[in-house]
PDB file of C-alpha atoms in Angstrom:
ATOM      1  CA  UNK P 125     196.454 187.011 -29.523  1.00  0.00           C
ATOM      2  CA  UNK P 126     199.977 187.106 -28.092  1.00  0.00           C
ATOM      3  CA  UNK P 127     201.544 183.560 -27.336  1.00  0.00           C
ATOM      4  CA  UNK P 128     204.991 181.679 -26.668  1.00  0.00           C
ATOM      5  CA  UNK P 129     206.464 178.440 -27.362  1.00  0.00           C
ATOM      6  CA  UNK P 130     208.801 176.909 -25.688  1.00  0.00           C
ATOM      7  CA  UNK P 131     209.930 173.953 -27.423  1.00  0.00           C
ATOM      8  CA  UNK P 132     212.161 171.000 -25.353  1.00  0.00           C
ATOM      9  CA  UNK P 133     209.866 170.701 -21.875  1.00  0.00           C
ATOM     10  CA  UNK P 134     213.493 168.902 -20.408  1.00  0.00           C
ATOM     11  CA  UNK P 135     216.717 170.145 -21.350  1.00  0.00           C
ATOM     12  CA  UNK P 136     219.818 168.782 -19.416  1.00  0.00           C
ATOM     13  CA  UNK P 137     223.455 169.936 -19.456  1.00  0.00           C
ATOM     14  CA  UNK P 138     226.608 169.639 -18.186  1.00  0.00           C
ATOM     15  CA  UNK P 139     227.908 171.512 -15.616  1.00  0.00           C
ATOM     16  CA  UNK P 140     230.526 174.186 -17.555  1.00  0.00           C
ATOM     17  CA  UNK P 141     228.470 174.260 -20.454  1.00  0.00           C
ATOM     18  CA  UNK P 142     226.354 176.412 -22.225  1.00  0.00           C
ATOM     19  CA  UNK P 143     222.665 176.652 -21.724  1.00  0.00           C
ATOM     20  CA  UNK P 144     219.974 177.393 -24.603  1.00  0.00           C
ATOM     21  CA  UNK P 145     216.366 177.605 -23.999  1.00  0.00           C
ATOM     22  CA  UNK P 146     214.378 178.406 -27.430  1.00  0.00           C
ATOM     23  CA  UNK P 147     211.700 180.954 -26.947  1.00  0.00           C
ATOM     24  CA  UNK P 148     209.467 181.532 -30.130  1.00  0.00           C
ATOM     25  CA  UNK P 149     206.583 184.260 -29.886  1.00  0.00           C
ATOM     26  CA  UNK P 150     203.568 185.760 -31.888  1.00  0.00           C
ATOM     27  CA  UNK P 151     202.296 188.991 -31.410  1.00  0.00           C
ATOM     28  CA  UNK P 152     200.827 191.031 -33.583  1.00  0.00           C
ATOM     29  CA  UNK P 153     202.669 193.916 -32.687  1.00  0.00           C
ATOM     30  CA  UNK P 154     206.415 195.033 -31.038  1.00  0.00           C
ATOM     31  CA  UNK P 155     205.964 192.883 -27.888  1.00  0.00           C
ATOM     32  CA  UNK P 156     207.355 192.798 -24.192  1.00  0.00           C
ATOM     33  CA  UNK P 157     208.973 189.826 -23.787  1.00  0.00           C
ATOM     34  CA  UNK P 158     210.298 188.360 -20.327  1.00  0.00           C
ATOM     35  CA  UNK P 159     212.148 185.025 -18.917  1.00  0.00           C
ATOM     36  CA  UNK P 160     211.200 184.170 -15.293  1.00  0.00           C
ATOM     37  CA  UNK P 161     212.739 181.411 -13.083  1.00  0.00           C
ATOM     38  CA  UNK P 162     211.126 178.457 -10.717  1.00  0.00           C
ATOM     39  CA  UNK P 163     213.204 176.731  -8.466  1.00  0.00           C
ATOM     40  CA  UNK P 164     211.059 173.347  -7.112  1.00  0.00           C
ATOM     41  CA  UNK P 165     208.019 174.689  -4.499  1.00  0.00           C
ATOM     42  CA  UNK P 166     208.806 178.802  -4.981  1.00  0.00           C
ATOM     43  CA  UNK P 167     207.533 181.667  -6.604  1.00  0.00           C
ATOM     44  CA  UNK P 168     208.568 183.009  -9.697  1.00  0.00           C
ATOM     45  CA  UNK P 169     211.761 185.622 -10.321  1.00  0.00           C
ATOM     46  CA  UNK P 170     212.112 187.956 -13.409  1.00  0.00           C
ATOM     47  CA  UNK P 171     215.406 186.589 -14.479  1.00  0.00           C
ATOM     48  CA  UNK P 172     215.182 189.614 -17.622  1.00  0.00           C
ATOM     49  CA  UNK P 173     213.036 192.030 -19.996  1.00  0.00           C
ATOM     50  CA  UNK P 174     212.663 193.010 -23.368  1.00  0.00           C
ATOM     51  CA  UNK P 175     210.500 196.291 -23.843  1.00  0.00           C
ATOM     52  CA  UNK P 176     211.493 197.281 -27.462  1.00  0.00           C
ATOM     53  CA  UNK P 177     214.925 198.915 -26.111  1.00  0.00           C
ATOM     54  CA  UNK P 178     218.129 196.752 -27.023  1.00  0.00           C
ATOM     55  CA  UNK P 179     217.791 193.605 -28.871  1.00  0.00           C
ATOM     56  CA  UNK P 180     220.226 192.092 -26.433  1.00  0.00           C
ATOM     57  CA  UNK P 181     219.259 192.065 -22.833  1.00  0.00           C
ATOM     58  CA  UNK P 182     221.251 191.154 -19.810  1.00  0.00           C
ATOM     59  CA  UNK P 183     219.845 189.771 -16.896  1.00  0.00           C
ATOM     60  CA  UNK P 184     220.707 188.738 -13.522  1.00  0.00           C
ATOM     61  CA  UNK P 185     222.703 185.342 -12.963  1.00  0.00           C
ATOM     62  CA  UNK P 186     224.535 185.742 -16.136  1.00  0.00           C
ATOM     63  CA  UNK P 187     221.727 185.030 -18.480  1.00  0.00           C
ATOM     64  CA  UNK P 188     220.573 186.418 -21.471  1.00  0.00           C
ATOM     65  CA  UNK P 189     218.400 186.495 -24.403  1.00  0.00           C
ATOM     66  CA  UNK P 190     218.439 188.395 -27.949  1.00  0.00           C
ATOM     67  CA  UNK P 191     215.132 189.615 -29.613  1.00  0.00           C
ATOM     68  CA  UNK P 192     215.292 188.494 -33.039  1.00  0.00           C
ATOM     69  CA  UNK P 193     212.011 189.618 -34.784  1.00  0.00           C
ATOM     70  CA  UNK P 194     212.919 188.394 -38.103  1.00  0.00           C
ATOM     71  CA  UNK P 195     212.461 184.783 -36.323  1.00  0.00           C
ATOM     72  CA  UNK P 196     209.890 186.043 -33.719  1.00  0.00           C
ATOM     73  CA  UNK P 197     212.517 184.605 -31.287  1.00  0.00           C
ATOM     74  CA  UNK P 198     213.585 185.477 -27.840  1.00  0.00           C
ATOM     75  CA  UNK P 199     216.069 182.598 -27.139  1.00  0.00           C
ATOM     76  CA  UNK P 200     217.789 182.156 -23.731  1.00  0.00           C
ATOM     77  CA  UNK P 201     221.363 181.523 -23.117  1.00  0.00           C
ATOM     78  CA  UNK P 202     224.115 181.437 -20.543  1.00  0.00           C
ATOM     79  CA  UNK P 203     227.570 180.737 -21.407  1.00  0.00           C
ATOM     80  CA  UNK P 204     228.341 177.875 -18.392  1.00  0.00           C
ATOM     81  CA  UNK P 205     225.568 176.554 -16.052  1.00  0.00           C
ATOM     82  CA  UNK P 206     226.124 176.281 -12.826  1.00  0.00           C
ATOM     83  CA  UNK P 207     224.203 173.743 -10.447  1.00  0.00           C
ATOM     84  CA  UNK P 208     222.041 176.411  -8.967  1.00  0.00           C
ATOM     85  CA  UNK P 209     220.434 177.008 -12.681  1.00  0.00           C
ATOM     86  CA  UNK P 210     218.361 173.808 -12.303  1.00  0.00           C
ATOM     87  CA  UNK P 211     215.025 175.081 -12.113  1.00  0.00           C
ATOM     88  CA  UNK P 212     212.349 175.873 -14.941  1.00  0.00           C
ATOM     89  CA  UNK P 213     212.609 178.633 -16.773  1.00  0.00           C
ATOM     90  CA  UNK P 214     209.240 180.328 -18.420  1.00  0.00           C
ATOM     91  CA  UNK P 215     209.270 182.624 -21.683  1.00  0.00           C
ATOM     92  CA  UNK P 216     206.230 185.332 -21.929  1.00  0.00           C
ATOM     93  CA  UNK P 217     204.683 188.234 -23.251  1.00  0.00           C
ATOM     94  CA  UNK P 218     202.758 190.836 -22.291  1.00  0.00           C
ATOM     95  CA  UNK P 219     199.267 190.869 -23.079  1.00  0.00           C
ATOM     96  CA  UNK P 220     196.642 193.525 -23.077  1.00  0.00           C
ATOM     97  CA  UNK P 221     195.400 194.630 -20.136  1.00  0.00           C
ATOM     98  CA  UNK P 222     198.964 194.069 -17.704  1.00  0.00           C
ATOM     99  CA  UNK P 223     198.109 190.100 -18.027  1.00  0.00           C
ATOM    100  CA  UNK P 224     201.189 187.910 -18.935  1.00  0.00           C
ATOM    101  CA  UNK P 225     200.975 185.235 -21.227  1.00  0.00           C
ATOM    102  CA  UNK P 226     203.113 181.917 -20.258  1.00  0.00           C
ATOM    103  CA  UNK P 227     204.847 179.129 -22.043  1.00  0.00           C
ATOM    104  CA  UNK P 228     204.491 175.713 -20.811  1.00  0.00           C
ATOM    105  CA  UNK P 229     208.109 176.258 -19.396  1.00  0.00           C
ATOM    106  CA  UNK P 230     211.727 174.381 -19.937  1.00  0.00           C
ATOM    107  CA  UNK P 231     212.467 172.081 -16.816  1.00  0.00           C
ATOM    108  CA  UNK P 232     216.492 172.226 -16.530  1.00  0.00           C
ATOM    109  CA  UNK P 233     218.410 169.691 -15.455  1.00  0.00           C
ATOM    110  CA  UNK P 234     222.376 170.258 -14.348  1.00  0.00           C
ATOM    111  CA  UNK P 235     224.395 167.355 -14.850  1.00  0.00           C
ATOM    112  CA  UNK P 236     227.735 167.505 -12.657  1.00  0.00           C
TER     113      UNK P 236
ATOM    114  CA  UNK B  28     211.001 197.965  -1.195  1.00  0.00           C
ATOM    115  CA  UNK B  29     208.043 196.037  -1.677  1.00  0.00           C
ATOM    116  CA  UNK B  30     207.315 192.477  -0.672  1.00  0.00           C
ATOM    117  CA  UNK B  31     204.196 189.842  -1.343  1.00  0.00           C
ATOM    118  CA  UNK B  32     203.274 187.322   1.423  1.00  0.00           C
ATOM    119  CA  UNK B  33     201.073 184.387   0.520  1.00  0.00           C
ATOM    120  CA  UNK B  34     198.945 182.089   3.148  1.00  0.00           C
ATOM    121  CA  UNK B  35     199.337 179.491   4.127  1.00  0.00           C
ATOM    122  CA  UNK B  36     202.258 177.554   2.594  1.00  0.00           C
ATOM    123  CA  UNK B  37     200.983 174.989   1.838  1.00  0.00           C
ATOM    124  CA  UNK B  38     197.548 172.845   2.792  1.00  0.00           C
ATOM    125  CA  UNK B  39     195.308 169.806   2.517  1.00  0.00           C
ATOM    126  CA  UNK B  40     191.819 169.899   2.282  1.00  0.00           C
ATOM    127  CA  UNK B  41     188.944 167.058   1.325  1.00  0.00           C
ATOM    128  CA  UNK B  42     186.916 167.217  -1.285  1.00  0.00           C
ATOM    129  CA  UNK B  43     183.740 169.682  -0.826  1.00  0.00           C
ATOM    130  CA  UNK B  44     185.447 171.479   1.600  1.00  0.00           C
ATOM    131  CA  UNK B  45     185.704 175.647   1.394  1.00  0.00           C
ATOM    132  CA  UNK B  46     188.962 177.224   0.707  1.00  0.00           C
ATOM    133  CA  UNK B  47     190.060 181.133   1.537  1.00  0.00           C
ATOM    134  CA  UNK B  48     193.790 181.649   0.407  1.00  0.00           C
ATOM    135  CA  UNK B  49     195.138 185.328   1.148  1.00  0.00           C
ATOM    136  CA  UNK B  50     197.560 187.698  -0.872  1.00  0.00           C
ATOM    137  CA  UNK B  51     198.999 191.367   0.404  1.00  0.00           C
ATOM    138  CA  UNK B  52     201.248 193.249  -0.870  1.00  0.00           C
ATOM    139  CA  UNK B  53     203.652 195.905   1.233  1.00  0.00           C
ATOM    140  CA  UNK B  54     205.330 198.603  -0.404  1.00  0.00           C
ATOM    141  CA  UNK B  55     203.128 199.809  -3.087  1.00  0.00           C
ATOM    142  CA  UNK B  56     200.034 201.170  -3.586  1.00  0.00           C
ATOM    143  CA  UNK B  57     196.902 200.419  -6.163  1.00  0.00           C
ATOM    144  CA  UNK B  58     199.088 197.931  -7.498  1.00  0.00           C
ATOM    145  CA  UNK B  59     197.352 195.297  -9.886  1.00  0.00           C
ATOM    146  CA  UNK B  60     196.491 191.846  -8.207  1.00  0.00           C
ATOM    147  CA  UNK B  61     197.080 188.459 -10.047  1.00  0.00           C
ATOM    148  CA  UNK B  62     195.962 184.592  -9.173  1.00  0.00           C
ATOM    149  CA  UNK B  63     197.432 181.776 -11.439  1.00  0.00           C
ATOM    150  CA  UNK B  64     197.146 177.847 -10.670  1.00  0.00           C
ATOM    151  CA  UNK B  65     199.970 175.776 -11.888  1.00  0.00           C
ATOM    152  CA  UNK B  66     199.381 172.164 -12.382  1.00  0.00           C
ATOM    153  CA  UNK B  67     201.847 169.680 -12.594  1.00  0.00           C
ATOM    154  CA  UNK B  68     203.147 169.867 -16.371  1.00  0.00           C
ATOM    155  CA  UNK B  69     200.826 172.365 -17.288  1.00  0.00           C
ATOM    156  CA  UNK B  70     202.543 176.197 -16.613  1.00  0.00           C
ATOM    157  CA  UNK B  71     200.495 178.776 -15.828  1.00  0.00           C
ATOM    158  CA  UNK B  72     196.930 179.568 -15.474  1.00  0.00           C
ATOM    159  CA  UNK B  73     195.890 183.130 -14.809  1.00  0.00           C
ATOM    160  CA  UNK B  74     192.899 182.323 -12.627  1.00  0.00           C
ATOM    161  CA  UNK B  75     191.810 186.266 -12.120  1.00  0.00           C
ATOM    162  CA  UNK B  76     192.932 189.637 -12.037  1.00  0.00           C
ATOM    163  CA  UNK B  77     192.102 193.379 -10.423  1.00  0.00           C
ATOM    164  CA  UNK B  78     193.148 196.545 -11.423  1.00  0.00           C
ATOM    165  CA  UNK B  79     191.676 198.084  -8.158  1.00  0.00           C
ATOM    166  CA  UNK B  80     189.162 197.419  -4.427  1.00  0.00           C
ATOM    167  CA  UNK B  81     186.436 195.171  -5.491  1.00  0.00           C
ATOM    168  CA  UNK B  82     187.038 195.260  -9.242  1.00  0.00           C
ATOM    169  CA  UNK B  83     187.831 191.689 -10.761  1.00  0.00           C
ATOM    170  CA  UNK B  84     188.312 189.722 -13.813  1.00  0.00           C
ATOM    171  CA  UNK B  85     187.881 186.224 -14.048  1.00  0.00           C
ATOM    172  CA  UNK B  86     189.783 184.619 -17.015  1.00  0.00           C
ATOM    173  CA  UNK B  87     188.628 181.158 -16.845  1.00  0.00           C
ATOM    174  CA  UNK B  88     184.744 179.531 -15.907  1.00  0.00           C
ATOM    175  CA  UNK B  89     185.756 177.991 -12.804  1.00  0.00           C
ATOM    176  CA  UNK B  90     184.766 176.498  -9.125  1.00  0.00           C
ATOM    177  CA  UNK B  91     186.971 179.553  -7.635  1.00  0.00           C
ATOM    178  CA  UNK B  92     186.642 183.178  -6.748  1.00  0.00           C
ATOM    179  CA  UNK B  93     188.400 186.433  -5.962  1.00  0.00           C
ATOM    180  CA  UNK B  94     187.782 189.215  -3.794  1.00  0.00           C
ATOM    181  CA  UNK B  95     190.203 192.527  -3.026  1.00  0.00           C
ATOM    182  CA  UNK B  96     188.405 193.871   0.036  1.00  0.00           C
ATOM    183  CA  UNK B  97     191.676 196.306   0.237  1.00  0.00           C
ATOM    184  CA  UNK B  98     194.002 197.696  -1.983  1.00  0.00           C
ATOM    185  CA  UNK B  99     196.939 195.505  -1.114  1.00  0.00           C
ATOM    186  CA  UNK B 100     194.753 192.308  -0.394  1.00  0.00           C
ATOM    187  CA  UNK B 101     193.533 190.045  -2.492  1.00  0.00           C
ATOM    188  CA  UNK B 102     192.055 186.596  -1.523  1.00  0.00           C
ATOM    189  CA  UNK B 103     191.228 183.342  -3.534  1.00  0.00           C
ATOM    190  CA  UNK B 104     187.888 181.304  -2.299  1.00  0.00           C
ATOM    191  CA  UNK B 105     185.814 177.909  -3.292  1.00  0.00           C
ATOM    192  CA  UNK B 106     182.553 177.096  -1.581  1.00  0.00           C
ATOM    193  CA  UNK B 107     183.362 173.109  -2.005  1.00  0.00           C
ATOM    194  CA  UNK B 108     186.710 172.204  -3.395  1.00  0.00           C
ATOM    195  CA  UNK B 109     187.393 169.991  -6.325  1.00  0.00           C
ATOM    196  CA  UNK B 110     189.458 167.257  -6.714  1.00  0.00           C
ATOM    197  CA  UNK B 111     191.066 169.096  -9.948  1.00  0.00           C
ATOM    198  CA  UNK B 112     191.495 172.190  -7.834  1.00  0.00           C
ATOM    199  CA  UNK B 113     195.061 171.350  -6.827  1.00  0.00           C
ATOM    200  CA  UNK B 114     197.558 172.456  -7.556  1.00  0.00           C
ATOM    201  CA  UNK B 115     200.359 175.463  -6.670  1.00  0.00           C
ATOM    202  CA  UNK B 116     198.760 178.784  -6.347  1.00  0.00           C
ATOM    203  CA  UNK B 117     200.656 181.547  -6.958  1.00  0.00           C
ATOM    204  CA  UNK B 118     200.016 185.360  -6.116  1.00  0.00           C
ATOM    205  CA  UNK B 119     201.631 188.316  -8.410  1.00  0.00           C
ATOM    206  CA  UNK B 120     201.494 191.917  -7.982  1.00  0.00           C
ATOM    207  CA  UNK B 121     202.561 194.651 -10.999  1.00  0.00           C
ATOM    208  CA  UNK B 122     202.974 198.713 -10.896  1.00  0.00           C
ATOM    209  CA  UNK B 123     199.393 200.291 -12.098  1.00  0.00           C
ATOM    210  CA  UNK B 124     201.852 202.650 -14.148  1.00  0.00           C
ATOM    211  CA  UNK B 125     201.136 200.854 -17.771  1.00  0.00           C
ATOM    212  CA  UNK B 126     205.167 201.010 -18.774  1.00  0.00           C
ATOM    213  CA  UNK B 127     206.195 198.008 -16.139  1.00  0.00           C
ATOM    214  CA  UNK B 128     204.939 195.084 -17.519  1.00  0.00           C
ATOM    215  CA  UNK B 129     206.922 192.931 -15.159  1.00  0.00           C
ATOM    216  CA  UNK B 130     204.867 190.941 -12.291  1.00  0.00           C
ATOM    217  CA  UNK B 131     206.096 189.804  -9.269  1.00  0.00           C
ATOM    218  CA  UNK B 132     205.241 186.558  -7.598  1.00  0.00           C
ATOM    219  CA  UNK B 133     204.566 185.408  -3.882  1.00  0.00           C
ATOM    220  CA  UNK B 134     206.127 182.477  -2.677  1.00  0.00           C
ATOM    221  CA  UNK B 135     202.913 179.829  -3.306  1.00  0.00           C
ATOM    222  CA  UNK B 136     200.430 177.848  -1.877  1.00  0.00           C
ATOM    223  CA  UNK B 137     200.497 174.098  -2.365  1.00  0.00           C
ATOM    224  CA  UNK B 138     196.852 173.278  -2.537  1.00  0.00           C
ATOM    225  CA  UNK B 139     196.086 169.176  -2.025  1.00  0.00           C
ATOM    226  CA  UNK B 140     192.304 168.158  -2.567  1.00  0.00           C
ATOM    227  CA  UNK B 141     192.130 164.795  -0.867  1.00  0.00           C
TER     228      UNK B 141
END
């Protein structure tokens, strides 16, 4: 069955510096891969997509993550984080049926 | 554009008490319905799903239900609450068109069994 990991439930950073968030799926075949956003009491916003196009996808707020399948990765990155990116982040894949599989999430922390 | 509207924000309720939370969606049409439950440190749950009026998958054995009495409706019910049925519940909507995987989420309902 398709599944995520997300390692590193808390990650904090500096304000200026880069953000990482390690994604790590299985699938059995070419997957759809996504990162969604939680700020604290709201819903959740597709922050980006992979569907088997480009390995590197661009999403909105300046992040984005590379498909690597030789390390069934989909890692998440921004070059400087910015205050508003505290929130968790979720990695997850598409499952049969239209039903999304989710990891248990990386709670992000922005250190000024 | 399209929009999902969740009800009510957010509510407390004792224990063996019913529940009735309500999902629509505006701006599409036949879309597929989800309900997840996040718990605190625990992601998410899909609770159910329906690709259509009155058709509905449960994933999980559970004290809650689902109806979708219309196509853009879908509503989340318990005959008696639980104590472990807290939680943030969250409503998502994706295209029926099997190519857009993506979902999109409602804005919540904090759920507090007391």
């Amino acid at each position: 069955a398709q599944s995520v990991t997300q390692l590193d439930s808390h990650v904090s950073v500096s304000e200026g510096t880069p953000v990482l968030l390690r994604c790590n799926y299985s699938s059995s075949y070419s997957p759809s891969l996504f990162w969604y956003v939680q700020h604290p009491n709201k819903g959740l916003q597709l922050l980006l997509k992979y569907t088997s196009a480009a390995t590197l996808v661009k999403g909105i707020n300046g992040f984005e993550a590379e498909f690597k399948k030789s390390e069934t990765s989909f890692h998440l990155t921004k070059p400087s984080a910015h205050m508003s990116d505290a929130a968790e982040y979720f990695c997850v894949i598409r499952r049969g049926n239209n039903r999304l599989a989710f990891g248990k999430g990386n709670q992000v922390v922005v250190i000024p | 554009s399209q929009t999902i509207h969740q009800w009510p924000a957010t509510l407390v309720q004792p224990v063996g008490s019913p529940l009735s939370l309500e999902c629509t969606v505006e701006g599409t049409s036949n879309p597929n319905l989800y309900w997840y439950r996040q718990a605190a440190g625990r992601g998410l749950q899909l609770l159910f799903y329906s690709v259509g009026i009155g058709q509905i998958s449960s994933e999980v054995p559970q004290n809650l239900s689902a109806s979708r009495p219309q196509d853009r409706q879908f509503i989340l019910s318990s005959k008696k609450l639980l104590l472990s049925d807290s939680g943030f519940y969250l409503c998502a909507w994706s295209a029926a068109d099997r190519w857009n995987y993506e979902q999109y989420f409602g804005p919540g309902t904090r759920l507090t069994v007391t």
